Amino acid sequence: MARLFTSRWGRVLLLGLICGVSFFLHNGASEVSLMESRNFVAAREMVAGGSWLIPTMNHELRLAKPPLPTWAVAGLQRLIGPTQNLALLRVPAGLAATLLVFFFWGLARALTRGQPAEATAPGRTAWLAALVLATSLLVVTTGREGQWDIFATSLAIGGLWLLVEGWQRPVRQAYLWLAGAGVLLGMAMLSKGPVPIYALVLPFLLAYFIGRPTHRQALRARTAGTVLAAGLAVVIGGSWPLYIWLKVAPAARAVARVEIASWGERHVQPVWYYWPFFAFTGLWALVALAALVWPYARPRLRGYLPYGVALGWLLAGLLLLSIVPEKKERYMLPLMPPLALLVAGLLRYWQSQELGGGLPARTGWLPDSWLPRTWGALLVLLLLALPVAMVLTGFTGFGLGSVRFGLVVALVVALGVGLVRQGILRRQVNFLIGSTLVVVVSIIALVMPAYPRWEGRRDVPGQRQLRQLPGLRGVGEWYSLDTLHVKQVWAAGQAVPIWHPTVDQLAGLAHPVVTVSGQPAEESLPAGWADVVRITRQDSFYLDRGRNSAVWFVSRLEPIIQIKK
């Protein structure tokens, strides 16, 4: 088994399996998020015959975000057919997350290739870094949602990998690598505009070149190739904004003003909002925190990776993100790759210190001893909490006597005993690493199916949502007499554009239509409607699942002229 994971294909296989569980297994469990619903609605309208270059969302222009992630979802639907299946619609995001992990593996190998301590086990630090990234909490949660961040981060990391490879290759061989970098960076801009350049690429370049004369010399020797990369990135990344500007300039200007204003007005948080960023590595958080402590970590990690580059990349990214007033947790995604590299460096150092099955007893008071032990103790506590949580929630199929509960208990006993013996008493770092991977995979495999019930724990019995309403046969057009949330538009299965009809427009109806509104349709239509249409109340639904949710009404409007015939 050990020989399997020292071979290249063995490492590829394990990393692929971890990505499969992290990003694809039970990925339809959670309900659609706000950002996903925007992406999925725009993709649905592309497939239904809308423009692929000028996207719409609920029949209104959708210019706030670049279209590459929407193209990915729409392309999938063109391949398999229109679908509301969230597990299928999230496949492009899962593939982007998998690419992120493998791109990062390549980047980490390029950064650690010349490190002196790598000679004993070439490539191990980079592989560990990829495993850490694939099982980090924020990467897992973002990679299971079909929105923009995972695409932008994945392609930007791929561009950085090819840039570094190009700068390390002989001049004549560098052009192909650098051209590929330009293509990927351009695609990253087509995923989220300048954000990945600002939050990920710029911090990396600052850390990579400042204080590194050899890196700057390599860049100067490959100036032409680097200019080619920058040119391709600008041309590809700027192609869609330029097209939009040429076709719908007034709308583009209005959207740009709103987006720029939102940076300082929406989701405003204090500058220290991102301080617990290391916790978003999940089960690696303690190791991540230790790797950030310069006096402790630098002398231990610098043999395995360029510690100054990795830490500088992380801190520069943290600074640039923090000075922007608008902040969200998922915006920390660009911080996860450098943090995973630092975690891997510390793990490699701890591995190198294992003698005779563990660290020497005389070092028991040192951080290199008690940090792994604490890590193991935290894993044991988490394992013990799992069956307790399953019992307390009381979900059917997850409580006492269920198969899943039995599997979790077996996992807790087997892995818990091993952690106490190997992780806490003997401080076996390899066992701790393996246990962490097993815990992450097990939680996703065994506990994730309970997530829909956790989301619906406060549901009011009998309080139906729009998606639960029976279809209205023979009616193809839906309209909203009030502003309908985009998640409800997604649940409707078709566009529900806002409609404020006049009496003349009502009189001109040639066929029945369905309306949804926050008050009875009779109160939302203009005076005189009773002379031209007949209203039939069809159903009602709640906007959300809480007790204070607003009720919306579904009505059918039929032209009176057709009824008389």
Coordinates of C-alpha atoms in Angstrom, one line a residue:
M1 CA 0.0 0.0 0.0
A2 CA 2.8 2.4 0.8
R3 CA 4.4 1.7 -2.5
L4 CA 1.1 2.5 -4.3
F5 CA 1.1 6.0 -2.8
T6 CA 4.7 6.7 -3.7
S7 CA 3.9 6.1 -7.4
R8 CA 2.6 8.9 -9.6
W9 CA -0.5 7.0 -10.7
G10 CA -1.2 5.8 -7.2
R11 CA -1.2 9.4 -6.0
V12 CA -3.4 10.4 -9.0
L13 CA -5.9 7.7 -8.2
L14 CA -6.2 8.6 -4.5
L15 CA -6.5 12.3 -5.2
G16 CA -9.2 11.6 -7.9
L17 CA -11.1 9.4 -5.4
I18 CA -11.0 12.2 -2.7
C19 CA -12.2 14.8 -5.3
G20 CA -15.0 12.4 -6.3
V21 CA -16.3 12.2 -2.8
S22 CA -15.6 15.9 -1.9
F23 CA -17.3 17.4 -4.9
F24 CA -19.7 14.9 -6.4
L25 CA -21.0 12.4 -3.8
H26 CA -24.5 13.5 -2.5
N27 CA -23.9 16.9 -4.2
G28 CA -27.7 17.3 -4.7
A29 CA -28.4 17.2 -1.0
S30 CA -28.5 20.9 -0.3
E31 CA -31.2 23.1 -1.8
V32 CA -30.3 25.6 -4.5
S33 CA -28.5 28.7 -3.2
L34 CA -29.1 32.3 -4.3
M35 CA -26.0 32.5 -6.5
E36 CA -26.7 29.1 -8.0
S37 CA -30.3 30.0 -8.8
R38 CA -29.1 33.0 -10.7
N39 CA -26.6 30.9 -12.7
F40 CA -29.1 28.1 -13.3
V41 CA -31.9 30.4 -14.4
A42 CA -29.6 32.2 -16.9
A43 CA -28.4 28.8 -18.2
R44 CA -31.9 27.5 -18.6
E45 CA -32.9 30.6 -20.7
M46 CA -29.8 30.1 -22.9
V47 CA -30.8 26.5 -23.6
A48 CA -34.5 27.6 -24.2
G49 CA -33.4 29.7 -27.1
G50 CA -31.9 32.8 -25.5
S51 CA -28.7 34.5 -26.4
W52 CA -25.5 32.9 -25.2
L53 CA -23.5 36.1 -25.6
I54 CA -26.0 38.4 -24.0
P55 CA -27.4 36.3 -21.1
T56 CA -30.8 37.0 -19.5
M57 CA -32.2 36.1 -16.1
N58 CA -36.0 35.9 -16.0
H59 CA -36.0 37.6 -19.4
E60 CA -34.0 40.6 -18.1
L61 CA -30.4 41.3 -19.1
R62 CA -27.9 39.5 -16.8
L63 CA -24.7 41.4 -17.2
A64 CA -23.4 41.5 -13.6
K65 CA -21.3 38.4 -13.9
P66 CA -19.3 37.0 -16.9
P67 CA -20.9 34.1 -18.6
L68 CA -18.3 31.2 -18.6
P69 CA -19.9 29.4 -15.5
T70 CA -23.3 29.8 -17.1
W71 CA -22.0 28.5 -20.4
A72 CA -20.7 25.4 -18.6
V73 CA -24.2 24.7 -17.1
A74 CA -26.0 25.5 -20.3
G75 CA -23.6 23.3 -22.3
L76 CA -24.3 20.4 -19.9
Q77 CA -28.0 20.8 -20.5
R78 CA -27.6 20.9 -24.2
L79 CA -25.7 17.6 -23.9
I80 CA -28.1 15.7 -21.5
G81 CA -31.3 17.8 -22.0
P82 CA -33.0 20.4 -19.8
T83 CA -33.1 19.3 -16.2
Q84 CA -33.9 20.6 -12.7
N85 CA -31.7 17.9 -11.1
L86 CA -29.3 19.8 -8.8
A87 CA -26.8 16.9 -8.7
L88 CA -26.4 17.1 -12.5
L89 CA -26.4 20.9 -12.7
R90 CA -23.6 21.0 -10.1
V91 CA -21.4 18.6 -12.1
P92 CA -19.6 21.6 -13.9
A93 CA -18.7 23.1 -10.6
G94 CA -17.5 19.8 -9.3
L95 CA -15.3 19.4 -12.4
A96 CA -13.9 22.9 -11.8
A97 CA -13.1 22.1 -8.2
T98 CA -11.4 18.9 -9.3
L99 CA -9.3 20.9 -11.8
L100 CA -8.5 23.4 -9.0
V101 CA -7.0 20.6 -7.0
F102 CA -5.0 19.1 -9.9
F103 CA -3.9 22.5 -11.1
F104 CA -2.7 23.3 -7.6
W105 CA -0.9 20.1 -7.4
G106 CA 1.1 21.1 -10.5
L107 CA 1.7 24.6 -9.1
A108 CA 2.9 23.2 -5.7
R109 CA 5.3 20.8 -7.5
A110 CA 6.7 23.7 -9.5
L111 CA 7.2 25.7 -6.3
T112 CA 8.8 22.9 -4.3
R113 CA 10.8 21.2 -7.0
G114 CA 14.1 22.7 -6.0
Q115 CA 13.8 22.6 -2.2
P116 CA 16.6 20.7 -0.5
A117 CA 14.5 18.5 1.7
E118 CA 12.4 17.3 -1.3
A119 CA 15.3 15.1 -2.4
T120 CA 14.3 12.4 0.1
A121 CA 10.7 12.1 -1.3
P122 CA 10.3 14.1 -4.5
G123 CA 6.8 15.5 -5.0
R124 CA 5.4 14.4 -1.6
T125 CA 4.9 18.0 -0.3
A126 CA 2.9 19.0 -3.4
W127 CA 0.8 15.9 -3.2
L128 CA 0.0 16.4 0.4
A129 CA -0.9 20.0 -0.4
A130 CA -3.4 18.9 -3.0
L131 CA -4.9 16.4 -0.6
V132 CA -5.3 19.2 2.0
L133 CA -6.9 21.5 -0.5
A134 CA -9.3 18.8 -1.7
T135 CA -10.6 18.2 1.8
S136 CA -10.5 21.8 3.1
L137 CA -14.0 23.0 4.3
L138 CA -14.4 26.1 2.1
V139 CA -13.1 24.3 -1.0
V140 CA -15.5 21.4 -0.4
T141 CA -18.6 23.6 0.2
T142 CA -17.8 25.9 -2.7
G143 CA -17.0 23.0 -5.1
R144 CA -20.4 21.6 -4.4
E145 CA -22.3 24.8 -5.6
G146 CA -22.8 25.8 -9.2
Q147 CA -21.7 29.4 -8.9
W148 CA -18.8 31.7 -10.1
D149 CA -16.1 31.5 -7.5
I150 CA -15.0 28.0 -8.0
F151 CA -14.5 28.5 -11.8
A152 CA -12.6 31.7 -11.4
T153 CA -10.3 30.3 -8.7
S154 CA -9.7 27.0 -10.5
L155 CA -8.7 28.7 -13.8
A156 CA -6.6 31.3 -12.1
I157 CA -4.6 28.6 -10.2
G158 CA -4.1 26.8 -13.5
G159 CA -2.8 30.0 -15.1
L160 CA -0.4 30.5 -12.2
W161 CA 0.9 26.9 -12.6
L162 CA 1.6 27.4 -16.3
L163 CA 3.2 30.7 -15.6
V164 CA 5.7 29.3 -13.1
E165 CA 6.4 26.3 -15.3
G166 CA 7.1 28.6 -18.2
W167 CA 9.4 30.8 -16.1
Q168 CA 11.3 27.6 -15.0
R169 CA 11.7 26.1 -18.5
P170 CA 14.3 26.9 -21.1
V171 CA 13.4 30.1 -23.1
R172 CA 12.5 28.2 -26.2
Q173 CA 10.2 25.8 -24.4
A174 CA 8.6 28.6 -22.3
Y175 CA 6.3 30.0 -25.0
L176 CA 3.8 27.1 -25.0
W177 CA 3.5 27.1 -21.2
L178 CA 3.1 30.9 -21.0
A179 CA 0.6 30.9 -23.9
G180 CA -1.4 28.3 -22.0
A181 CA -1.2 30.5 -18.9
G182 CA -2.6 33.4 -20.8
V183 CA -5.6 31.3 -22.0
L184 CA -6.5 30.1 -18.5
L185 CA -6.1 33.5 -17.0
G186 CA -8.4 34.9 -19.7
M187 CA -10.9 32.2 -18.9
A188 CA -10.7 33.1 -15.2
M189 CA -11.6 36.7 -16.1
L190 CA -14.5 35.3 -18.2
S191 CA -15.6 33.6 -15.0
K192 CA -15.6 36.6 -12.6
G193 CA -14.0 39.6 -14.2
P194 CA -11.0 41.1 -12.6
V195 CA -11.7 39.5 -9.2
P196 CA -9.4 36.5 -9.6
I197 CA -6.6 38.7 -10.9
Y198 CA -6.9 41.0 -7.9
A199 CA -7.5 38.4 -5.2
L200 CA -5.3 35.6 -6.4
V201 CA -2.9 36.4 -9.2
L202 CA -1.6 39.7 -8.0
P203 CA -0.8 38.5 -4.4
F204 CA 1.0 35.5 -5.9
L205 CA 3.1 37.7 -8.2
L206 CA 4.0 40.1 -5.5
A207 CA 5.2 37.2 -3.2
Y208 CA 6.9 35.4 -6.1
F209 CA 9.1 38.3 -7.3
I210 CA 9.7 40.6 -4.2
G211 CA 12.9 39.5 -2.6
R212 CA 13.6 36.8 -5.2
P213 CA 16.3 38.0 -7.7
T214 CA 16.5 34.7 -9.4
H215 CA 12.7 34.8 -10.2
R216 CA 13.0 38.3 -11.6
Q217 CA 16.0 37.2 -13.8
A218 CA 13.9 34.3 -15.1
L219 CA 11.1 36.7 -15.9
R220 CA 13.4 39.1 -17.8
A221 CA 14.8 36.2 -19.9
R222 CA 11.3 35.3 -20.9
T223 CA 9.8 38.7 -21.3
A224 CA 8.4 38.0 -24.8
G225 CA 6.6 34.9 -23.6
T226 CA 5.2 36.7 -20.6
V227 CA 3.9 39.6 -22.7
L228 CA 2.3 37.0 -24.9
A229 CA 0.6 35.5 -21.8
A230 CA -0.6 38.9 -20.6
G231 CA -1.9 39.8 -24.1
L232 CA -3.9 36.5 -24.4
A233 CA -5.4 37.0 -21.0
V234 CA -6.5 40.5 -21.8
V235 CA -7.9 39.6 -25.2
I236 CA -9.8 36.5 -24.0
G237 CA -10.9 38.1 -20.7
G238 CA -11.9 41.3 -22.3
S239 CA -13.7 39.9 -25.3
W240 CA -17.1 39.4 -23.6
P241 CA -17.1 42.8 -21.8
L242 CA -16.2 44.5 -25.1
Y243 CA -18.9 42.7 -27.0
I244 CA -21.5 43.7 -24.3
W245 CA -20.2 47.3 -24.5
L246 CA -20.7 47.4 -28.2
K247 CA -24.1 45.8 -28.2
V248 CA -25.8 47.2 -25.0
A249 CA -23.7 50.0 -23.8
P250 CA -26.3 51.8 -21.7
A251 CA -27.3 48.7 -19.8
A252 CA -23.6 47.8 -19.4
R253 CA -22.9 51.3 -17.9
A254 CA -25.8 50.9 -15.5
V255 CA -24.7 47.5 -14.3
A256 CA -21.1 48.7 -13.9
R257 CA -22.3 51.6 -11.7
V258 CA -24.3 49.3 -9.5
E259 CA -21.5 46.7 -9.2
I260 CA -18.9 49.3 -8.3
A261 CA -21.3 50.9 -5.7
S262 CA -22.0 47.5 -4.2
W263 CA -18.3 47.0 -3.2
G264 CA -18.8 49.7 -0.6
E265 CA -22.5 49.4 0.2
R266 CA -23.5 45.7 0.2
H267 CA -22.3 43.1 2.7
V268 CA -20.0 45.7 4.3
Q269 CA -17.9 44.1 7.1
P270 CA -15.0 45.4 9.3
V271 CA -11.5 45.1 8.1
W272 CA -10.8 42.2 10.5
Y273 CA -13.7 40.1 9.2
Y274 CA -11.4 37.5 7.6
W275 CA -9.2 37.0 10.6
P276 CA -10.4 33.3 11.3
F277 CA -9.6 32.4 7.7
F278 CA -7.4 29.4 8.8
A279 CA -10.5 27.8 10.3
F280 CA -12.0 27.4 6.8
T281 CA -9.5 24.6 6.2
G282 CA -11.8 22.5 8.4
L283 CA -10.0 19.6 10.1
W284 CA -6.6 21.0 9.1
A285 CA -7.2 24.2 11.0
L286 CA -4.8 23.6 13.9
V287 CA -2.0 22.7 11.6
A288 CA -2.8 25.7 9.4
L289 CA -2.6 28.0 12.5
A290 CA 0.7 26.6 13.5
A291 CA 2.1 27.0 10.0
L292 CA 1.3 30.7 10.1
V293 CA 3.5 31.3 13.2
W294 CA 6.7 32.6 11.6
P295 CA 9.3 31.9 14.4
Y296 CA 8.0 28.4 14.7
A297 CA 7.2 27.5 11.1
R298 CA 9.9 29.2 9.0
P299 CA 12.9 27.2 10.2
R300 CA 11.0 23.9 9.9
L301 CA 9.2 24.5 6.5
R302 CA 11.8 26.2 4.4
G303 CA 13.5 23.0 3.5
Y304 CA 10.2 21.7 2.0
L305 CA 8.8 24.8 0.3
P306 CA 9.6 28.5 -0.2
Y307 CA 8.1 29.6 3.0
G308 CA 8.4 33.3 2.3
V309 CA 6.6 33.0 -1.0
A310 CA 3.8 30.9 0.4
L311 CA 3.2 33.1 3.4
G312 CA 3.6 36.3 1.4
W313 CA 1.1 35.1 -1.1
L314 CA -1.4 34.3 1.7
L315 CA -0.9 37.6 3.6
A316 CA -1.0 39.8 0.5
G317 CA -4.2 38.1 -0.6
L318 CA -5.6 38.6 2.9
L319 CA -4.7 42.3 2.9
L320 CA -6.2 42.9 -0.5
L321 CA -9.4 41.1 0.4
S322 CA -9.7 42.9 3.7
I323 CA -9.4 46.5 2.3
V324 CA -12.5 45.9 0.2
P325 CA -15.6 46.8 2.3
E326 CA -17.8 44.1 0.8
K327 CA -16.9 40.8 2.4
K328 CA -18.4 37.3 2.3
E329 CA -17.0 34.0 3.6
R330 CA -16.7 32.4 0.1
Y331 CA -14.5 35.4 -0.9
M332 CA -11.8 33.7 1.2
L333 CA -11.5 30.9 -1.4
P334 CA -8.3 32.4 -2.9
L335 CA -6.6 32.1 0.5
M336 CA -7.0 28.3 0.6
P337 CA -4.3 27.3 -1.9
P338 CA -1.4 29.0 -0.2
L339 CA -2.7 27.9 3.2
A340 CA -2.9 24.3 2.0
L341 CA 0.8 24.6 0.8
L342 CA 1.8 25.8 4.3
V343 CA -0.1 23.0 6.0
A344 CA 1.6 20.4 3.7
G345 CA 5.1 21.8 4.5
L346 CA 4.5 21.4 8.3
L347 CA 3.1 17.9 7.8
R348 CA 6.2 17.0 5.8
Y349 CA 8.4 18.3 8.6
W350 CA 6.6 16.3 11.3
Q351 CA 6.8 13.2 9.1
S352 CA 10.6 13.7 8.9
Q353 CA 10.8 13.8 12.7
E354 CA 9.3 10.5 13.3
L355 CA 11.8 8.1 14.7
G356 CA 11.0 4.5 15.7
G357 CA 7.3 5.0 15.2
G358 CA 7.1 8.5 16.8
L359 CA 8.9 11.5 18.0
P360 CA 11.5 11.0 20.7
A361 CA 10.1 11.0 24.1
R362 CA 12.4 13.7 25.3
T363 CA 10.7 16.2 23.0
G364 CA 7.3 15.7 24.5
W365 CA 7.1 19.3 25.7
L366 CA 7.9 20.8 22.3
P367 CA 5.3 22.0 19.9
D368 CA 6.4 19.3 17.4
S369 CA 5.1 16.8 20.0
W370 CA 2.0 18.4 21.6
L371 CA 0.6 19.9 18.4
P372 CA 0.1 16.5 16.6
R373 CA -1.3 15.1 19.9
T374 CA -3.8 18.0 20.2
W375 CA -4.8 17.5 16.5
G376 CA -5.4 13.8 17.3
A377 CA -7.5 14.7 20.4
L378 CA -9.6 17.1 18.4
L379 CA -10.3 14.4 15.8
V380 CA -11.4 12.0 18.6
L381 CA -13.7 14.7 20.0
L382 CA -15.3 15.2 16.6
L383 CA -15.8 11.5 16.1
L384 CA -17.5 11.2 19.5
A385 CA -19.8 14.1 18.6
L386 CA -21.0 12.5 15.4
P387 CA -23.2 9.8 16.8
V388 CA -24.4 12.1 19.6
A389 CA -25.5 14.7 17.0
M390 CA -27.3 12.0 15.0
V391 CA -29.3 10.9 18.0
L392 CA -30.2 14.5 19.1
T393 CA -31.4 15.5 15.7
G394 CA -33.7 12.5 15.6
F395 CA -33.9 12.3 11.8
T396 CA -35.5 9.1 10.4
G397 CA -32.8 6.8 9.0
F398 CA -30.0 8.5 11.0
G399 CA -30.9 7.7 14.6
L400 CA -30.4 4.7 16.9
G401 CA -30.8 1.4 15.1
S402 CA -30.3 2.8 11.6
V403 CA -27.7 1.4 9.3
R404 CA -26.0 4.8 9.0
F405 CA -25.8 5.2 12.8
G406 CA -24.3 1.7 13.0
L407 CA -21.7 2.6 10.4
V408 CA -20.8 5.8 12.2
V409 CA -20.4 4.0 15.5
A410 CA -18.2 1.4 13.9
L411 CA -16.1 4.2 12.4
V412 CA -15.9 6.0 15.8
V413 CA -14.7 2.9 17.6
A414 CA -12.2 1.8 15.0
L415 CA -10.7 5.1 14.2
G416 CA -11.0 6.5 17.7
V417 CA -9.0 3.7 19.2
G418 CA -6.4 4.1 16.4
L419 CA -6.2 7.8 17.0
V420 CA -5.7 7.4 20.7
R421 CA -3.0 4.7 20.2
Q422 CA -1.2 6.0 17.1
G423 CA -2.1 9.7 17.0
I424 CA -2.1 10.8 20.6
L425 CA 0.2 8.3 22.4
R426 CA 2.7 7.5 19.6
R427 CA 2.2 10.8 17.6
Q428 CA 2.2 9.0 14.2
V429 CA 1.7 11.9 11.7
N430 CA 0.9 9.6 8.8
F431 CA -1.9 8.1 10.8
L432 CA -3.3 11.5 11.7
I433 CA -3.2 12.5 8.0
G434 CA -5.0 9.4 6.9
S435 CA -7.5 9.7 9.7
T436 CA -8.3 13.2 8.7
L437 CA -9.0 12.2 5.1
V438 CA -11.1 9.3 6.3
V439 CA -13.2 11.5 8.6
V440 CA -13.9 14.0 5.8
V441 CA -14.9 11.3 3.4
S442 CA -17.0 9.5 6.0
I443 CA -18.9 12.7 7.0
I444 CA -19.8 13.4 3.3
A445 CA -20.7 9.8 2.6
L446 CA -22.7 9.0 5.8
V447 CA -24.0 12.3 7.2
M448 CA -24.4 14.5 4.1
P449 CA -27.7 12.8 3.1
A450 CA -29.2 14.3 6.3
Y451 CA -28.5 17.8 5.2
P452 CA -31.9 18.4 3.4
R453 CA -33.7 17.5 6.7
W454 CA -31.4 19.8 8.6
E455 CA -32.3 22.6 6.2
G456 CA -35.9 21.8 6.7
R457 CA -35.9 21.4 10.4
R458 CA -38.0 24.5 10.9
D459 CA -40.4 23.8 8.1
V460 CA -44.1 24.3 8.9
P461 CA -46.0 21.1 8.1
G462 CA -48.3 21.6 5.0
Q463 CA -46.6 24.9 4.1
R464 CA -46.0 24.3 0.4
Q465 CA -43.4 26.0 -1.8
L466 CA -43.7 27.0 -5.4
R467 CA -41.8 23.9 -6.6
Q468 CA -44.4 21.7 -4.9
L469 CA -47.3 23.0 -6.8
P470 CA -48.9 20.8 -9.5
G471 CA -48.3 21.9 -13.1
L472 CA -50.9 24.0 -14.8
R473 CA -51.6 22.2 -18.1
G474 CA -52.1 24.1 -21.3
V475 CA -50.6 27.4 -19.9
G476 CA -47.2 28.2 -21.2
E477 CA -46.7 31.8 -20.0
W478 CA -46.1 32.8 -16.4
Y479 CA -45.9 36.4 -15.2
S480 CA -45.2 38.0 -11.8
L481 CA -47.3 41.0 -10.8
D482 CA -44.7 41.7 -8.1
T483 CA -40.9 41.2 -7.9
L484 CA -40.4 37.5 -7.5
H485 CA -37.2 36.2 -5.9
V486 CA -34.9 34.4 -8.3
K487 CA -34.9 31.2 -6.2
Q488 CA -38.7 31.1 -6.8
V489 CA -38.1 31.7 -10.5
W490 CA -35.9 28.7 -10.5
A491 CA -38.5 26.6 -8.7
A492 CA -41.1 27.6 -11.2
G493 CA -39.2 25.7 -13.9
Q494 CA -39.5 28.6 -16.4
A495 CA -39.2 32.4 -16.7
V496 CA -41.7 34.4 -14.6
P497 CA -41.0 37.9 -15.9
I498 CA -42.4 41.0 -14.0
W499 CA -45.6 42.2 -15.7
H500 CA -47.5 45.4 -15.0
P501 CA -50.2 45.3 -17.6
T502 CA -52.6 48.0 -18.7
V503 CA -56.2 47.3 -19.4
D504 CA -55.4 47.5 -23.2
Q505 CA -52.7 44.8 -22.7
L506 CA -55.1 42.6 -20.8
A507 CA -57.7 43.1 -23.5
G508 CA -55.2 42.0 -26.1
L509 CA -54.5 38.6 -24.5
A510 CA -54.9 35.9 -27.1
H511 CA -54.6 32.9 -24.6
P512 CA -54.7 32.2 -20.9
V513 CA -51.7 33.1 -18.7
V514 CA -50.6 32.4 -15.2
T515 CA -49.8 35.1 -12.7
V516 CA -48.1 35.0 -9.3
S517 CA -48.4 37.9 -6.9
G518 CA -47.9 38.9 -3.3
Q519 CA -51.6 39.8 -3.0
P520 CA -54.7 38.5 -4.8
A521 CA -54.5 39.2 -8.5
E522 CA -57.7 41.2 -8.3
E523 CA -55.8 43.8 -6.2
S524 CA -52.7 43.9 -8.4
L525 CA -54.4 44.5 -11.8
P526 CA -55.5 47.9 -13.0
A527 CA -59.1 49.1 -12.7
G528 CA -61.3 47.8 -15.4
W529 CA -59.7 44.4 -15.6
A530 CA -63.1 42.6 -14.9
D531 CA -64.3 43.7 -18.3
V532 CA -61.6 42.0 -20.3
V533 CA -60.3 39.0 -18.3
R534 CA -61.6 36.4 -15.9
I535 CA -59.5 35.4 -12.9
T536 CA -59.4 31.9 -11.5
R537 CA -57.5 31.3 -8.3
Q538 CA -55.4 28.2 -8.8
D539 CA -53.2 27.9 -5.7
S540 CA -51.0 29.6 -3.2
F541 CA -47.5 29.1 -1.9
Y542 CA -45.0 30.4 0.7
L543 CA -41.9 32.2 -0.2
D544 CA -39.8 30.4 2.3
R545 CA -40.2 27.7 5.0
G546 CA -40.4 29.8 8.1
R547 CA -43.5 30.6 10.1
N548 CA -43.3 34.3 9.1
S549 CA -43.1 33.5 5.4
A550 CA -45.2 35.6 3.1
V551 CA -48.0 34.0 1.1
W552 CA -48.1 34.4 -2.7
F553 CA -51.1 33.6 -4.9
V554 CA -51.2 31.7 -8.2
S555 CA -54.0 32.8 -10.6
R556 CA -55.1 32.0 -14.1
L557 CA -56.2 34.9 -16.4
E558 CA -58.4 34.1 -19.3
P559 CA -59.5 36.5 -22.0
I560 CA -63.3 37.0 -21.7
I561 CA -63.6 37.2 -25.5
Q562 CA -62.3 33.6 -25.9
I563 CA -64.7 32.4 -23.1
K564 CA -67.7 33.8 -24.9
K565 CA -66.8 32.0 -28.1

